[in-house]
Amino acid sequence: MSWRWMRYLLASAMLFAAGCGNNKPAAQQIDGQLRIGIAFETLQTEYWVASLDNLRNELNKRNAEIVEVVADGDANRQLEQVQSLITRHVDGIVLVPKDSRTCVPMIRAANKANIPIVLYNRGAATGAGPHVVVVADNRSITRATVSKMVEVARQRGRKLKAAILIGDLGDINAIERREGFDEIVAENPDVVEVVARIPTEWNQEKAFAGITNALQANPEIEFIFCSSDFLFPSVISALKSANRYLPVNDPNHVVLGGFDGDATAYGMLKEGYLDADGVQDVQFECQQAVDALYKMNRGETVDAVLPDPGFVIHQGNLETDAERMWGSQVGSHK
Amino acid sequence: MVRTSSPLTAPSRHTSSHTPGQIEQRSEHPLLAALRGRTGVFCIALYLLCIYPFCPELASTGQVLAVVHNAAPLLVLALGQTFVLLLGGIDLSVSGVIALVSIISASFITRQWAWAPAWTAEPSLSIAAGLLLGAVIGAVHGFAVSVLSLPAFLVTMSSMMILGGAAVWITHGERIGDLPIPLLDAAQRHYFGLDISVWIAISLALVALIVLRRTLWGQWLFAVGQNARAAYLAGCPVTWVLISGFAWCGACSALAALLYTARMETASPTFPGEILLDAIGAAVIGGTSLSGGAASALGVVGGTLAISLMAQSLTLLNLAHWHVLMAKGSVILLAAFFDARRRAASAAELRS
Amino acid sequence: MTRKLVAQLPFIVLLVVAFTFSLLTPKFATTANAANLLTQASSAAVLAGGMSFVLLASCIDLSVGSQMFFAAAVAGKLLLAYESVPLAIVAMPLVGVCCGAVHGLLVTWAGLAPFIATMASLFVLRGAGLWLTETRAMNLPAEFTGYADATVAGFPLPIVIACVTLLALTYLHRRTAFGRQIVAIGHDREEAYKAGINCSRTIWQVYLVSGVCCAIAGFISLTQLGTVSPSFGRDREFNAIAAAVLGGTSLSGGTGSILPGAAIGAILVTMVFNGLNLIDANPYTYPLITGTVILFAILCDAVRHRHFATR
């Protein structure tokens, strides 16, 4: 009885295998038109949404065919998606890895298949093999941002209690931002004392619960650095519940600082609630990534690291430098 | 749907030509009769025929290999889950076991803990330790279900949270990388074109097939699943059967953990819970009854391939993974619906 | 005597935990902290109430978190498209009712076991919500998040909403025929059927109620969080089950209480985390402690069920 079942299975498999061996890439490509795969970890933050829009624009300018995949925070799924892109014979991959280590097999697979791969905005751990990464200098931008925050804090003439919302520890960017913050704080022990280090794993709920708890445990916190602007709604909500979301000129204002330069941060700067924000240049990074892919397709060599210098925007240079901040150009996203 | 029935079942209505003494022999078209018993394969074939025009890429060797490779760890999980479903229980702790086992094995291999002596870094020992841990966790579940009479789904649900929480606590949320290169190379080597993980999965499926059909333990699993009281009265050691069945599931989850870790070259303390959907779905589509007492190892293989194939084909159609999630959930609801109908029909037949 | 003690067990455990934490840190036993605690516990209390209601009928609803997420996703999309807060607020319970109706149909008409139906639905609704949001976080306007800080007669709105919902559920449970029918079904489905109760319709209605509770809990959480993120509502079902069980609801159906039971359970679970935070516990222990609390709840229920079985 069961062997008959086996025969049916074998027959179906053979029928299917007869159609196999078809290794040609499915889509007929117009000469010169490339098929580019974009693999994002998540679209959770305005930064990623803006990045995707900019990448699409850049690729549409070059008339490329785009295949998009989003992994929603699952590294295993991202690996399957990247492998799927590889088997679909794309001509290049732009990857936003979930984690610096889990992307190593993805890079290796792409290299094995001779598909150029560019890591966008997040780097990989060592040992991945040749690849290109477009990344901002997280540490120095954070140092500059936190320095600005310390300048504001110094005017109060006393030591402020501080909290930092730390990102996912698998993200090199999060670690560099934390280190930048720690370095400046260590250089200014008379102004800042860190009482809360909140691990958020880049998760909105964890950030909200963490900052609420921190404010409950330490109501005197007056200095908060948010490792990414997308966590600001949680911080604002927690501060509002404690009646501490006050503008810059208020004596009880909580010194706030962020990173990314998104529309939320721009709004907060304009309304006078945010002190400093480290800005990554989305358009520049996307342009670099796409350029690198096309160069690699033509066989040219590209630098392994394409840096984005970024800059700090604060209440002082808001008027002059607002246009450079991508969040000011983007309306509230839908 | 093919089910290997144990001697204790009533005669199955799907084997009309093989069971002597069956009074009603409705004469129906032999093709329909054959199809009725093989709904799973028929559905897969139909699905393939429908989907092929939309994504002809699916029939390329690369895609088929991708499906098979993605399905391998899932097959291991599904085989584990099948044994537990067969006993009438369920194991929700899969993601927690995977997280903890991969962390602990990786910690031993990469010498994360100063207190561990040097011999624990031996890969084979760390792997064995991981599998043993999975089996022990499963045995604890079995104990809670059999001796303490706690409902399986609640025990394994809380276990999922505790094990996942333990993994996060041990590693402080960080992933463990830097696994030794020779080990990773060995784990990713191809034999006859297929990854070693695929061969492991196939071997496990063969073991499960033999166990369920030819061993006394397999017969006991069916017996306990169908009627634990009757099995007990017939002399079957119900407690040990439950413990061993859950232990098998734990060990399979541990094996799957090792396969995932080797594939991603990283051990992560968190593992998404959606894998449970895939594992149970594969088992249910493969003919395993959710109320226990019916299962088929080949069916599970078919179910796993069906789920992986569906996910891959939907991805090739440029549907996002949330569409795939909805599709998987719907397919499982459908499979569970047919299972419930079948159960109701056979219950009605028993009563009449 | 022991029976009365066991009936009051949730309250006793609550007092013990509160006492322990107030000994461990002076920051615990303050009015400000109590107010914070109750506000944080509001959405958990509504979820626990809804879950208790479902457990009374000896069913279960594992998809509460995903229902919250889906309702939130719909509300978020409506807010961004039409910028009308009342529309979003009305839409959420409607979405809850629809989800509940589908669950009810799956359990009654399709004959699926409640846990497999709601477990599959957990993933389908999560997928549906992600489809609507495409994993993008939707930041909600200030008019919407303002509801988190609004007060009614001096009490924070979240607490008021939770109280009203729990009162309504208790009324349904204890004062209506519907409630009695649910308890009958929970005790023994066969006997209830023989007594003439329309089990299918009653269970279907139970899932409707559960859906509405999820939507209300989602609303409370959403106003507090201020944004619809792709992980909204994840893992909330386990906390809801733990809170319901800790509050005295039996997992095998029939026995349970919503007010004060579910409320106490929710406050207890929230209190554990509030206390741990105030004593500066390692945040990486939180998931482990959640799991232990749930296990404790289940063991309590098993012991209670074993020793005080009503049959």
Short mmCIF file of N, CA and C in Angstrom, two decimals, chain C residues 103-185:
data_model
loop_
_atom_site.label_atom_id
_atom_site.label_comp_id
_atom_site.label_asym_id
_atom_site.label_seq_id
_atom_site.Cartn_x
_atom_site.Cartn_y
_atom_site.Cartn_z
N HIS C 103 -13.01 33.63 13.90
CA HIS C 103 -12.53 32.60 14.84
C HIS C 103 -13.68 31.72 15.29
N GLY C 104 -14.79 32.37 15.63
CA GLY C 104 -15.96 31.63 16.08
C GLY C 104 -16.42 30.63 15.03
N LEU C 105 -16.44 31.07 13.78
CA LEU C 105 -16.85 30.17 12.70
C LEU C 105 -15.88 29.00 12.57
N LEU C 106 -14.59 29.29 12.68
CA LEU C 106 -13.61 28.21 12.54
C LEU C 106 -13.80 27.17 13.63
N VAL C 107 -14.12 27.65 14.83
CA VAL C 107 -14.22 26.71 15.95
C VAL C 107 -15.55 25.97 15.93
N THR C 108 -16.61 26.66 15.57
CA THR C 108 -17.91 26.00 15.66
C THR C 108 -18.30 25.33 14.35
N TRP C 109 -18.37 26.09 13.29
CA TRP C 109 -18.85 25.51 12.04
C TRP C 109 -17.81 24.56 11.44
N ALA C 110 -16.54 24.98 11.38
CA ALA C 110 -15.52 24.13 10.77
C ALA C 110 -15.05 23.04 11.73
N GLY C 111 -15.37 23.17 12.99
CA GLY C 111 -15.04 22.11 13.92
C GLY C 111 -13.58 21.99 14.27
N LEU C 112 -12.80 23.06 14.06
CA LEU C 112 -11.39 22.98 14.40
C LEU C 112 -11.19 23.12 15.90
N ALA C 113 -10.11 22.52 16.40
CA ALA C 113 -9.80 22.72 17.81
C ALA C 113 -9.43 24.19 18.01
N PRO C 114 -9.92 24.81 19.10
CA PRO C 114 -9.67 26.25 19.27
C PRO C 114 -8.20 26.62 19.19
N PHE C 115 -7.34 25.76 19.74
CA PHE C 115 -5.96 26.22 19.77
C PHE C 115 -5.33 26.20 18.39
N ILE C 116 -5.69 25.25 17.54
CA ILE C 116 -5.07 25.25 16.22
C ILE C 116 -5.67 26.36 15.36
N ALA C 117 -6.98 26.60 15.54
CA ALA C 117 -7.61 27.66 14.75
C ALA C 117 -7.02 29.01 15.11
N THR C 118 -6.90 29.28 16.42
CA THR C 118 -6.39 30.59 16.79
C THR C 118 -4.88 30.68 16.61
N MET C 119 -4.18 29.55 16.66
CA MET C 119 -2.75 29.60 16.41
C MET C 119 -2.46 29.91 14.96
N ALA C 120 -3.22 29.28 14.04
CA ALA C 120 -3.04 29.60 12.63
C ALA C 120 -3.43 31.05 12.38
N SER C 121 -4.51 31.48 13.04
CA SER C 121 -4.98 32.86 12.88
C SER C 121 -3.94 33.85 13.39
N LEU C 122 -3.20 33.45 14.43
CA LEU C 122 -2.13 34.30 14.95
C LEU C 122 -1.20 34.70 13.81
N PHE C 123 -0.82 33.72 13.00
CA PHE C 123 0.12 34.01 11.93
C PHE C 123 -0.56 34.72 10.76
N VAL C 124 -1.79 34.30 10.46
CA VAL C 124 -2.48 34.94 9.34
C VAL C 124 -2.70 36.43 9.62
N LEU C 125 -3.16 36.75 10.85
CA LEU C 125 -3.42 38.15 11.17
C LEU C 125 -2.13 38.96 11.26
N ARG C 126 -1.06 38.34 11.77
CA ARG C 126 0.22 39.04 11.80
C ARG C 126 0.64 39.37 10.37
N GLY C 127 0.46 38.37 9.49
CA GLY C 127 0.79 38.60 8.09
C GLY C 127 -0.07 39.69 7.48
N ALA C 128 -1.38 39.67 7.83
CA ALA C 128 -2.29 40.68 7.28
C ALA C 128 -1.89 42.07 7.75
N GLY C 129 -1.56 42.18 9.04
CA GLY C 129 -1.12 43.47 9.56
C GLY C 129 0.16 43.94 8.89
N LEU C 130 1.09 43.02 8.69
CA LEU C 130 2.35 43.39 8.03
C LEU C 130 2.10 43.79 6.59
N TRP C 131 1.11 43.17 5.96
CA TRP C 131 0.75 43.53 4.59
C TRP C 131 0.29 44.98 4.55
N LEU C 132 -0.53 45.34 5.54
CA LEU C 132 -1.01 46.71 5.57
C LEU C 132 0.12 47.70 5.84
N THR C 133 1.04 47.31 6.73
CA THR C 133 2.06 48.26 7.13
C THR C 133 3.37 48.10 6.37
N GLU C 134 3.57 46.96 5.72
CA GLU C 134 4.82 46.65 5.01
C GLU C 134 6.02 46.80 5.93
N THR C 135 5.86 46.40 7.19
CA THR C 135 6.85 46.52 8.27
C THR C 135 7.23 47.96 8.54
N ARG C 136 6.53 48.94 7.95
CA ARG C 136 6.87 50.32 8.28
C ARG C 136 6.17 50.70 9.57
N ALA C 137 6.87 51.47 10.38
CA ALA C 137 6.25 51.95 11.61
C ALA C 137 5.41 53.17 11.25
N MET C 138 4.17 53.21 11.72
CA MET C 138 3.33 54.37 11.43
C MET C 138 3.25 55.23 12.67
N ASN C 139 3.83 56.41 12.58
CA ASN C 139 3.77 57.31 13.72
C ASN C 139 2.40 57.98 13.76
N LEU C 140 1.76 57.92 14.90
CA LEU C 140 0.39 58.41 14.99
C LEU C 140 0.36 59.86 15.42
N PRO C 141 -0.66 60.59 14.97
CA PRO C 141 -0.69 62.02 15.30
C PRO C 141 -0.95 62.26 16.79
N ALA C 142 -0.63 63.46 17.21
CA ALA C 142 -0.72 63.79 18.64
C ALA C 142 -2.15 63.70 19.15
N GLU C 143 -3.14 63.96 18.26
CA GLU C 143 -4.53 63.89 18.74
C GLU C 143 -4.86 62.49 19.23
N PHE C 144 -4.24 61.51 18.58
CA PHE C 144 -4.52 60.13 18.97
C PHE C 144 -3.77 59.75 20.24
N THR C 145 -2.47 60.09 20.26
CA THR C 145 -1.68 59.69 21.43
C THR C 145 -2.08 60.49 22.66
N GLY C 146 -2.77 61.61 22.44
CA GLY C 146 -3.23 62.40 23.58
C GLY C 146 -4.17 61.63 24.49
N TYR C 147 -4.83 60.62 23.94
CA TYR C 147 -5.76 59.85 24.76
C TYR C 147 -5.07 59.11 25.89
N ALA C 148 -3.77 58.87 25.73
CA ALA C 148 -3.07 58.16 26.80
C ALA C 148 -2.96 59.02 28.06
N ASP C 149 -2.90 60.33 27.87
CA ASP C 149 -2.72 61.21 29.01
C ASP C 149 -4.02 61.85 29.47
N ALA C 150 -5.10 61.60 28.70
CA ALA C 150 -6.36 62.24 29.08
C ALA C 150 -6.84 61.68 30.41
N THR C 151 -7.62 62.48 31.11
CA THR C 151 -8.17 61.98 32.37
C THR C 151 -9.68 62.13 32.38
N VAL C 152 -10.34 61.24 33.07
CA VAL C 152 -11.78 61.31 33.27
C VAL C 152 -12.00 61.39 34.76
N ALA C 153 -12.53 62.53 35.22
CA ALA C 153 -12.75 62.74 36.65
C ALA C 153 -11.50 62.46 37.46
N GLY C 154 -10.36 62.88 36.91
CA GLY C 154 -9.12 62.72 37.66
C GLY C 154 -8.43 61.39 37.46
N PHE C 155 -9.12 60.41 36.89
CA PHE C 155 -8.48 59.12 36.65
C PHE C 155 -7.98 59.06 35.22
N PRO C 156 -6.79 58.47 35.01
CA PRO C 156 -6.27 58.37 33.64
C PRO C 156 -7.23 57.56 32.78
N LEU C 157 -7.38 57.99 31.54
CA LEU C 157 -8.33 57.34 30.63
C LEU C 157 -8.09 55.85 30.46
N PRO C 158 -6.84 55.40 30.29
CA PRO C 158 -6.63 53.96 30.15
C PRO C 158 -7.24 53.15 31.30
N ILE C 159 -7.07 53.63 32.52
CA ILE C 159 -7.61 52.90 33.67
C ILE C 159 -9.13 52.87 33.59
N VAL C 160 -9.72 54.02 33.21
CA VAL C 160 -11.18 54.09 33.12
C VAL C 160 -11.70 53.11 32.08
N ILE C 161 -11.04 53.10 30.92
CA ILE C 161 -11.48 52.18 29.85
C ILE C 161 -11.39 50.75 30.34
N ALA C 162 -10.28 50.43 31.01
CA ALA C 162 -10.10 49.05 31.49
C ALA C 162 -11.20 48.70 32.49
N CYS C 163 -11.49 49.61 33.42
CA CYS C 163 -12.52 49.33 34.42
C CYS C 163 -13.87 49.11 33.76
N VAL C 164 -14.21 49.99 32.84
CA VAL C 164 -15.52 49.87 32.17
C VAL C 164 -15.62 48.53 31.45
N THR C 165 -14.56 48.17 30.72
CA THR C 165 -14.58 46.91 29.98
C THR C 165 -14.72 45.73 30.92
N LEU C 166 -13.94 45.74 32.00
CA LEU C 166 -14.00 44.61 32.92
C LEU C 166 -15.36 44.53 33.61
N LEU C 167 -15.93 45.69 33.92
CA LEU C 167 -17.27 45.68 34.52
C LEU C 167 -18.28 45.09 33.56
N ALA C 168 -18.18 45.49 32.30
CA ALA C 168 -19.10 44.96 31.29
C ALA C 168 -18.96 43.44 31.18
N LEU C 169 -17.71 42.97 31.17
CA LEU C 169 -17.48 41.53 31.06
C LEU C 169 -18.03 40.80 32.28
N THR C 170 -17.80 41.37 33.45
CA THR C 170 -18.31 40.73 34.67
C THR C 170 -19.83 40.68 34.64
N TYR C 171 -20.42 41.76 34.17
CA TYR C 171 -21.89 41.78 34.08
C TYR C 171 -22.37 40.64 33.16
N LEU C 172 -21.70 40.54 32.00
CA LEU C 172 -22.07 39.47 31.07
C LEU C 172 -21.92 38.11 31.72
N HIS C 173 -20.82 37.98 32.47
CA HIS C 173 -20.52 36.67 33.06
C HIS C 173 -21.51 36.30 34.15
N ARG C 174 -21.79 37.25 35.06
CA ARG C 174 -22.52 36.86 36.26
C ARG C 174 -24.00 37.17 36.22
N ARG C 175 -24.39 38.15 35.38
CA ARG C 175 -25.78 38.59 35.48
C ARG C 175 -26.63 38.25 34.28
N THR C 176 -26.04 37.66 33.25
CA THR C 176 -26.88 37.38 32.09
C THR C 176 -26.94 35.88 31.85
N ALA C 177 -27.96 35.51 31.12
CA ALA C 177 -28.12 34.10 30.76
C ALA C 177 -26.94 33.65 29.89
N PHE C 178 -26.49 34.57 29.06
CA PHE C 178 -25.36 34.30 28.20
C PHE C 178 -24.17 33.81 29.05
N GLY C 179 -23.90 34.53 30.13
CA GLY C 179 -22.79 34.16 31.00
C GLY C 179 -23.00 32.77 31.60
N ARG C 180 -24.22 32.51 32.03
CA ARG C 180 -24.47 31.19 32.63
C ARG C 180 -24.30 30.09 31.59
N GLN C 181 -24.72 30.38 30.38
CA GLN C 181 -24.56 29.37 29.33
C GLN C 181 -23.08 29.10 29.07
N ILE C 182 -22.28 30.15 29.10
CA ILE C 182 -20.84 29.97 28.86
C ILE C 182 -20.25 29.08 29.94
N VAL C 183 -20.63 29.35 31.18
CA VAL C 183 -20.09 28.55 32.28
C VAL C 183 -20.53 27.09 32.13
N ALA C 184 -21.79 26.92 31.71
CA ALA C 184 -22.28 25.55 31.53
C ALA C 184 -21.47 24.84 30.45
N ILE C 185 -21.24 25.53 29.34
CA ILE C 185 -20.46 24.93 28.25
C ILE C 185 -19.05 24.63 28.73
#
